[in-house]
Amino acid sequence: MDHPVTARENAVPIPSGAAIELHEVGKYYGIHAAVDHLSLVVPRGQVYGFLGPNGAGKTTTLRMITGILEPSSGRVQVLGGITPGEARARLGYLPEEKGLYKDMKVVDMVAYFGALRGLGLREAKARAADRLARAGLGEWLGAKCNALSKGMGQQAQVIAALLHDPELVVLDEPFSGLDPVNAEMVLELIKQYRREGRTVLFSTHVVEHAEQICDAVAIIHHGRLVVNGPLEEVKARAGRSVLLDYEGTLNADTLPGVISADDAGHHAELRLAPEADTQRLLHLLTEQVRIHRFDTREVSLKQVFLAAVGHEGTRHAA
Amino acid sequence: MLRSLLLVARRDYAAYVGRRRFWLSLLLTPLLLLAFVFVPGVLANLQSARTYTVIDHSGWVWPAVARRIAAGDYTQLLNLAAAAARTGTVLPQPLARLAPAAGKLTAPQRRALATALAAGGPAPISGPAAGLWSKRRAFIAWYRALTTKAARALDRGLSIARFRYLSPPGKTPVVLNQAVNRDKLFAYFVIGTKPLAGDAGFVYGSRNLTDTALRNWFSGEVNAVVRARKVRETGLPKARARWLQVPVVFHNRLITKAGAKRVSAAERAAQWLPVGYVYLLFISIFSISQILMMSTMEEKSSRIAEVLLGAITPGELMSGKVLGSLLVGLTMLGFWVVVIFLALGYFGPSLGGAGTFAKGLLGAISPTGLGWFFAYFVLGYLFYGALLGAIGAAVSTIQEAQPYMTPVTLLLMVPLILMVPIVKNPTAEYARVLSYIPPLTPFVMMNRINAPPPLIDYILTTLLLGASVVVLLYFAGRIFRIGLLNSGAPPKLRQLLAWLRTPARPGTDVAD
């Protein structure tokens, strides 16, 4: 998306204090713990990926961070120690399932959401018209929302959610249901926010997206934090892996030093134990298959994710 | 808080009043109400005059009845002419020429002149009546040539505006029946040979026995003639006979705190004002409560609610929506009041009795009554709006809402069922008791307004209703807060009750 203002113009001075601080946060529905004793600190100015399989508690956590839900226990603070309720005007939230007022004009709807986040009505309308035009929706300003195509509707929703240029942007599955063009638009937007010094926290199933743009990641499983830290650190902690292109029948799980294998047939990623001997492994592999590529490198985020959430993750990690 | 609330209210208000179908439905509703008042009159105007014939075996009844009918119409026409002389109303000729002289006669004089005109004499000796008598031929010829339409335009009370005598097509029942079956006649009357002895041989024949207007009117005329003959045959002096026949009439007096007063036709119509109030309350409260429910449901089902809740609190959202719908309701009522006033002002005078009725209704509207009406409208809307708004938040489709809406709709039907009984007996004990039941309070209190309830009733019922509204809004807020984010199957009643028990404090939601 062609954003109206340059990163330098719109850069946010980074004040002290974390963008998000969760202290022993829990959310319980009867005996079910959607989120359990979750502590997390997201520094300002970072793009933070929030990963986890379905039902892990991602949406519940994001809703608590944005003040839509109150935690059952613990404390949520944002933007240097204030409550989400106090930070509403400085916080942007795009939920996974996005809706439009079908009978409302596109520009009015976008401006309405901006005004609800604290923009003056006139300013919100001017800004909405400008951003919609820059996103290629200039001809649709006066059209009813139900006249927009799905892709255009998604663009309008993203613009509406972030019209007030929030310091902290929370996106729940922002790529879900988007076509590649709009997914690219959101990716670009996140990158731009990073350049501007804003903080972005987003949940996703698409591990590759997280790996592509995140400074840090947190993975939760059954409501508990299982992995957290800067992306490179997380991957480094997980050890090394081998990327393998091969022909034949691979039985990697039995090989010494291999913790897990993500085998797609003719191509596999083998996650290695710290003490693994790669020379010996190569030798043993040549006894099983004909090797075209043997590449030692740090593990992928997908491997980290799979390792963290076990078999449940295989259904969700793209 | 207030800014967000007003933004939501503004959006919801604009979303409804900006729609063309909203204004169309607004126009249709008063038109429907006006149709209830005016359609019977319009239909009566469209209906052709009932044609009839008379077979008189007595030989004397029908000529006397015909004279009596003509005398009645002549009296009305002379009265019309006299009134025109005073007011300057334009009348067709030759009636217009009679107006100055008719204006100089008293009502009994006009009646006597009409009787003489119908009977062919005796001629008045002097004065304006004598002048009129000289123009009798032109007048009678004009009367006989009057079409039904022209007669109705003059005065719908004229007998020829409603009923038309036709010469008998024959004297046998077979011929008469054929004429009726072929729609040559609406009905025929057979007068027996000895009317003074009883009703043997008297027949009214028609294919339509449900429309009794012609039968009742003609029976009245015949009975008057036969009764007069009976009196004459007893040898009683005319004055004595008239005295004997004068009925006793109870004159209506409306008792108010200011005392007793005579009631005009308009004031009698005003007695039905509470029905209008209750209808308007019912339609407006039900409509805008549904608007609130539908818009809440739309925001929930289209997933806009979560975006909104990311920006504002559930309390701000609900309050804004309630206020927005309330403003829609006030616009609706204001529009209706203006349209009804304008329509009655414009069309009322040409609608005869219906116009008088409507004028009476409007004339009875007092600032106090209107004040209470709007107060009860607001409170009633908040009561039912809280219920339907909560339902809208709990479900995602109208089908899911149906089971919850049914009891609310039934509750709203109660005031409609009670409307007429209470307006006829506004001081009944049951009416007073019902006005203390909060969901019925707005309707029953407005229903009782003709015999104004004591001040203590106004105070206590309003306090009770106000307290109920507060409690309902509080619980509706709980359902709103939880329901809007609840996806999947609609909640069961047990689950809804659990939501109600969930206090509005952090972290205790029972659903995600």
mmCIF file of N, CA, C and O in Angstrom, chain B residues 421-476:
data_model
loop_
_atom_site.group_PDB
_atom_site.id
_atom_site.type_symbol
_atom_site.label_atom_id
_atom_site.label_comp_id
_atom_site.label_asym_id
_atom_site.label_seq_id
_atom_site.Cartn_x
_atom_site.Cartn_y
_atom_site.Cartn_z
ATOM 1 N N PRO B 421 -61.207 -1.561 26.068
ATOM 2 C CA PRO B 421 -61.858 -1.650 27.383
ATOM 3 C C PRO B 421 -61.432 -0.535 28.341
ATOM 4 O O PRO B 421 -62.269 0.024 29.053
ATOM 5 N N ILE B 422 -60.147 -0.176 28.325
ATOM 6 C CA ILE B 422 -59.683 0.856 29.263
ATOM 7 C C ILE B 422 -60.174 2.238 28.843
ATOM 8 O O ILE B 422 -60.547 3.050 29.691
ATOM 9 N N VAL B 423 -60.208 2.505 27.543
ATOM 10 C CA VAL B 423 -60.659 3.833 27.118
ATOM 11 C C VAL B 423 -62.146 4.010 27.461
ATOM 12 O O VAL B 423 -62.605 5.126 27.732
ATOM 13 N N LYS B 424 -62.875 2.903 27.487
ATOM 14 C CA LYS B 424 -64.286 3.001 27.852
ATOM 15 C C LYS B 424 -64.466 3.112 29.361
ATOM 16 O O LYS B 424 -65.483 3.600 29.838
ATOM 17 N N ASN B 425 -63.515 2.584 30.088
ATOM 18 C CA ASN B 425 -63.624 2.613 31.542
ATOM 19 C C ASN B 425 -62.268 2.937 32.169
ATOM 20 O O ASN B 425 -61.640 2.093 32.807
ATOM 21 N N PRO B 426 -61.824 4.175 31.966
ATOM 22 C CA PRO B 426 -60.464 4.508 32.411
ATOM 23 C C PRO B 426 -60.303 4.543 33.931
ATOM 24 O O PRO B 426 -59.175 4.545 34.422
ATOM 25 N N THR B 427 -61.414 4.576 34.650
ATOM 26 C CA THR B 427 -61.287 4.645 36.111
ATOM 27 C C THR B 427 -61.403 3.263 36.755
ATOM 28 O O THR B 427 -61.407 3.159 37.986
ATOM 29 N N ALA B 428 -61.504 2.223 35.933
ATOM 30 C CA ALA B 428 -61.648 0.871 36.492
ATOM 31 C C ALA B 428 -60.438 0.515 37.359
ATOM 32 O O ALA B 428 -59.312 0.943 37.068
ATOM 33 N N GLU B 429 -60.702 -0.267 38.376
ATOM 34 C CA GLU B 429 -59.636 -0.644 39.310
ATOM 35 C C GLU B 429 -58.545 -1.442 38.589
ATOM 36 O O GLU B 429 -57.355 -1.270 38.836
ATOM 37 N N TYR B 430 -58.992 -2.309 37.649
ATOM 38 C CA TYR B 430 -58.004 -3.139 36.955
ATOM 39 C C TYR B 430 -57.047 -2.268 36.116
ATOM 40 O O TYR B 430 -55.863 -2.580 35.980
ATOM 41 N N ALA B 431 -57.581 -1.167 35.579
ATOM 42 C CA ALA B 431 -56.732 -0.268 34.783
ATOM 43 C C ALA B 431 -55.658 0.345 35.681
ATOM 44 O O ALA B 431 -54.493 0.460 35.292
ATOM 45 N N ARG B 432 -56.077 0.699 36.880
ATOM 46 C CA ARG B 432 -55.114 1.297 37.808
ATOM 47 C C ARG B 432 -54.035 0.287 38.187
ATOM 48 O O ARG B 432 -52.839 0.600 38.212
ATOM 49 N N VAL B 433 -54.483 -0.954 38.463
ATOM 50 C CA VAL B 433 -53.520 -1.999 38.848
ATOM 51 C C VAL B 433 -52.539 -2.251 37.700
ATOM 52 O O VAL B 433 -51.325 -2.321 37.899
ATOM 53 N N LEU B 434 -53.075 -2.359 36.485
ATOM 54 C CA LEU B 434 -52.208 -2.658 35.336
ATOM 55 C C LEU B 434 -51.190 -1.551 35.082
ATOM 56 O O LEU B 434 -50.081 -1.806 34.608
ATOM 57 N N SER B 435 -51.578 -0.314 35.428
ATOM 58 C CA SER B 435 -50.631 0.780 35.159
ATOM 59 C C SER B 435 -49.421 0.714 36.096
ATOM 60 O O SER B 435 -48.429 1.392 35.862
ATOM 61 N N TYR B 436 -49.494 -0.115 37.119
ATOM 62 C CA TYR B 436 -48.342 -0.277 38.023
ATOM 63 C C TYR B 436 -47.419 -1.417 37.577
ATOM 64 O O TYR B 436 -46.453 -1.718 38.249
ATOM 65 N N ILE B 437 -47.773 -2.074 36.473
ATOM 66 C CA ILE B 437 -46.884 -3.121 35.946
ATOM 67 C C ILE B 437 -45.974 -2.460 34.915
ATOM 68 O O ILE B 437 -46.439 -2.022 33.858
ATOM 69 N N PRO B 438 -44.660 -2.343 35.210
ATOM 70 C CA PRO B 438 -43.775 -1.496 34.390
ATOM 71 C C PRO B 438 -43.880 -1.690 32.883
ATOM 72 O O PRO B 438 -43.949 -0.695 32.165
ATOM 73 N N PRO B 439 -43.897 -2.935 32.359
ATOM 74 C CA PRO B 439 -43.949 -3.027 30.895
ATOM 75 C C PRO B 439 -45.245 -2.480 30.304
ATOM 76 O O PRO B 439 -45.306 -2.162 29.117
ATOM 77 N N LEU B 440 -46.287 -2.370 31.140
ATOM 78 C CA LEU B 440 -47.570 -1.877 30.641
ATOM 79 C C LEU B 440 -47.782 -0.402 30.977
ATOM 80 O O LEU B 440 -48.687 0.248 30.435
ATOM 81 N N THR B 441 -46.982 0.109 31.909
ATOM 82 C CA THR B 441 -47.208 1.462 32.435
ATOM 83 C C THR B 441 -47.394 2.534 31.349
ATOM 84 O O THR B 441 -48.390 3.258 31.370
ATOM 85 N N PRO B 442 -46.467 2.655 30.377
ATOM 86 C CA PRO B 442 -46.622 3.757 29.414
ATOM 87 C C PRO B 442 -47.966 3.693 28.697
ATOM 88 O O PRO B 442 -48.618 4.715 28.516
ATOM 89 N N PHE B 443 -48.362 2.507 28.307
ATOM 90 C CA PHE B 443 -49.573 2.348 27.504
ATOM 91 C C PHE B 443 -50.830 2.565 28.355
ATOM 92 O O PHE B 443 -51.730 3.300 27.970
ATOM 93 N N VAL B 444 -50.867 1.919 29.500
ATOM 94 C CA VAL B 444 -52.084 1.998 30.321
ATOM 95 C C VAL B 444 -52.263 3.413 30.870
ATOM 96 O O VAL B 444 -53.387 3.927 30.915
ATOM 97 N N MET B 445 -51.171 4.063 31.257
ATOM 98 C CA MET B 445 -51.302 5.426 31.787
ATOM 99 C C MET B 445 -51.815 6.374 30.697
ATOM 100 O O MET B 445 -52.669 7.217 30.954
ATOM 101 N N MET B 446 -51.313 6.232 29.476
ATOM 102 C CA MET B 446 -51.823 7.079 28.390
ATOM 103 C C MET B 446 -53.259 6.694 28.043
ATOM 104 O O MET B 446 -54.056 7.533 27.637
ATOM 105 N N ASN B 447 -53.569 5.426 28.233
ATOM 106 C CA ASN B 447 -54.924 4.931 27.973
ATOM 107 C C ASN B 447 -55.942 5.538 28.947
ATOM 108 O O ASN B 447 -57.113 5.719 28.632
ATOM 109 N N ARG B 448 -55.451 5.873 30.156
ATOM 110 C CA ARG B 448 -56.351 6.390 31.209
ATOM 111 C C ARG B 448 -56.459 7.918 31.178
ATOM 112 O O ARG B 448 -57.141 8.508 32.015
ATOM 113 N N ILE B 449 -55.830 8.553 30.231
ATOM 114 C CA ILE B 449 -55.630 10.006 30.309
ATOM 115 C C ILE B 449 -56.935 10.807 30.221
ATOM 116 O O ILE B 449 -57.000 11.947 30.655
ATOM 117 N N ASN B 450 -58.005 10.196 29.712
ATOM 118 C CA ASN B 450 -59.283 10.916 29.609
ATOM 119 C C ASN B 450 -59.897 11.223 30.968
ATOM 120 O O ASN B 450 -60.571 12.234 31.148
ATOM 121 N N ALA B 451 -59.710 10.267 31.890
ATOM 122 C CA ALA B 451 -60.132 10.526 33.262
ATOM 123 C C ALA B 451 -58.815 10.622 34.017
ATOM 124 O O ALA B 451 -58.363 9.637 34.593
ATOM 125 N N PRO B 452 -58.159 11.758 33.965
ATOM 126 C CA PRO B 452 -56.745 11.828 34.370
ATOM 127 C C PRO B 452 -56.484 11.110 35.696
ATOM 128 O O PRO B 452 -57.159 11.378 36.696
ATOM 129 N N PRO B 453 -55.519 10.189 35.663
ATOM 130 C CA PRO B 453 -55.176 9.473 36.894
ATOM 131 C C PRO B 453 -54.682 10.455 37.952
ATOM 132 O O PRO B 453 -54.172 11.533 37.613
ATOM 133 N N PRO B 454 -54.827 10.104 39.224
ATOM 134 C CA PRO B 454 -54.326 10.989 40.279
ATOM 135 C C PRO B 454 -52.809 11.159 40.167
ATOM 136 O O PRO B 454 -52.119 10.279 39.657
ATOM 137 N N LEU B 455 -52.321 12.288 40.674
ATOM 138 C CA LEU B 455 -50.896 12.602 40.564
ATOM 139 C C LEU B 455 -50.034 11.495 41.164
ATOM 140 O O LEU B 455 -48.964 11.163 40.641
ATOM 141 N N ILE B 456 -50.539 10.904 42.247
ATOM 142 C CA ILE B 456 -49.755 9.860 42.919
ATOM 143 C C ILE B 456 -49.522 8.675 41.985
ATOM 144 O O ILE B 456 -48.468 8.046 41.996
ATOM 145 N N ASP B 457 -50.513 8.391 41.118
ATOM 146 C CA ASP B 457 -50.342 7.310 40.146
ATOM 147 C C ASP B 457 -49.242 7.655 39.152
ATOM 148 O O ASP B 457 -48.408 6.810 38.806
ATOM 149 N N TYR B 458 -49.253 8.919 38.705
ATOM 150 C CA TYR B 458 -48.205 9.337 37.769
ATOM 151 C C TYR B 458 -46.830 9.176 38.410
ATOM 152 O O TYR B 458 -45.903 8.628 37.820
ATOM 153 N N ILE B 459 -46.731 9.663 39.659
ATOM 154 C CA ILE B 459 -45.420 9.654 40.326
ATOM 155 C C ILE B 459 -44.947 8.225 40.562
ATOM 156 O O ILE B 459 -43.840 7.841 40.182
ATOM 157 N N LEU B 460 -45.816 7.416 41.180
ATOM 158 C CA LEU B 460 -45.385 6.067 41.564
ATOM 159 C C LEU B 460 -45.122 5.177 40.359
ATOM 160 O O LEU B 460 -44.122 4.459 40.310
ATOM 161 N N THR B 461 -46.021 5.232 39.375
ATOM 162 C CA THR B 461 -45.802 4.355 38.207
ATOM 163 C C THR B 461 -44.550 4.775 37.443
ATOM 164 O O THR B 461 -43.803 3.922 36.958
ATOM 165 N N THR B 462 -44.304 6.080 37.370
ATOM 166 C CA THR B 462 -43.118 6.545 36.643
ATOM 167 C C THR B 462 -41.850 6.149 37.398
ATOM 168 O O THR B 462 -40.859 5.714 36.785
ATOM 169 N N LEU B 463 -41.894 6.265 38.731
ATOM 170 C CA LEU B 463 -40.727 5.856 39.521
ATOM 171 C C LEU B 463 -40.466 4.365 39.356
ATOM 172 O O LEU B 463 -39.322 3.927 39.178
ATOM 173 N N LEU B 464 -41.547 3.590 39.409
ATOM 174 C CA LEU B 464 -41.414 2.132 39.269
ATOM 175 C C LEU B 464 -40.861 1.781 37.888
ATOM 176 O O LEU B 464 -39.954 0.946 37.764
ATOM 177 N N LEU B 465 -41.400 2.444 36.882
ATOM 178 C CA LEU B 465 -40.936 2.188 35.514
ATOM 179 C C LEU B 465 -39.477 2.625 35.370
ATOM 180 O O LEU B 465 -38.656 1.899 34.804
ATOM 181 N N GLY B 466 -39.152 3.787 35.921
ATOM 182 C CA GLY B 466 -37.779 4.287 35.848
ATOM 183 C C GLY B 466 -36.805 3.320 36.506
ATOM 184 O O GLY B 466 -35.746 3.013 35.961
ATOM 185 N N ALA B 467 -37.205 2.806 37.680
ATOM 186 C CA ALA B 467 -36.337 1.853 38.392
ATOM 187 C C ALA B 467 -36.181 0.574 37.570
ATOM 188 O O ALA B 467 -35.074 0.019 37.469
ATOM 189 N N SER B 468 -37.264 0.121 36.961
ATOM 190 C CA SER B 468 -37.189 -1.093 36.132
ATOM 191 C C SER B 468 -36.252 -0.867 34.957
ATOM 192 O O SER B 468 -35.488 -1.761 34.577
ATOM 193 N N VAL B 469 -36.324 0.330 34.383
ATOM 194 C CA VAL B 469 -35.458 0.650 33.240
ATOM 195 C C VAL B 469 -33.995 0.588 33.668
ATOM 196 O O VAL B 469 -33.153 0.003 32.972
ATOM 197 N N VAL B 470 -33.693 1.146 34.830
ATOM 198 C CA VAL B 470 -32.305 1.137 35.325
ATOM 199 C C VAL B 470 -31.816 -0.303 35.491
ATOM 200 O O VAL B 470 -30.731 -0.673 35.045
ATOM 201 N N VAL B 471 -32.663 -1.127 36.142
ATOM 202 C CA VAL B 471 -32.279 -2.529 36.373
ATOM 203 C C VAL B 471 -32.101 -3.249 35.034
ATOM 204 O O VAL B 471 -31.123 -3.973 34.823
ATOM 205 N N LEU B 472 -33.051 -3.037 34.136
ATOM 206 C CA LEU B 472 -32.981 -3.718 32.837
ATOM 207 C C LEU B 472 -31.747 -3.301 32.051
ATOM 208 O O LEU B 472 -31.070 -4.141 31.460
ATOM 209 N N LEU B 473 -31.462 -1.993 32.045
ATOM 210 C CA LEU B 473 -30.279 -1.524 31.314
ATOM 211 C C LEU B 473 -29.004 -2.108 31.912
ATOM 212 O O LEU B 473 -28.067 -2.450 31.193
ATOM 213 N N TYR B 474 -29.004 -2.246 33.248
ATOM 214 C CA TYR B 474 -27.841 -2.816 33.923
ATOM 215 C C TYR B 474 -27.619 -4.262 33.455
ATOM 216 O O TYR B 474 -26.511 -4.642 33.057
ATOM 217 N N PHE B 475 -28.696 -5.050 33.460
ATOM 218 C CA PHE B 475 -28.554 -6.452 33.045
ATOM 219 C C PHE B 475 -28.334 -6.559 31.533
ATOM 220 O O PHE B 475 -27.597 -7.426 31.063
ATOM 221 N N ALA B 476 -28.988 -5.674 30.776
ATOM 222 C CA ALA B 476 -28.779 -5.687 29.322
ATOM 223 C C ALA B 476 -27.309 -5.401 29.024
ATOM 224 O O ALA B 476 -26.732 -5.976 28.111
#
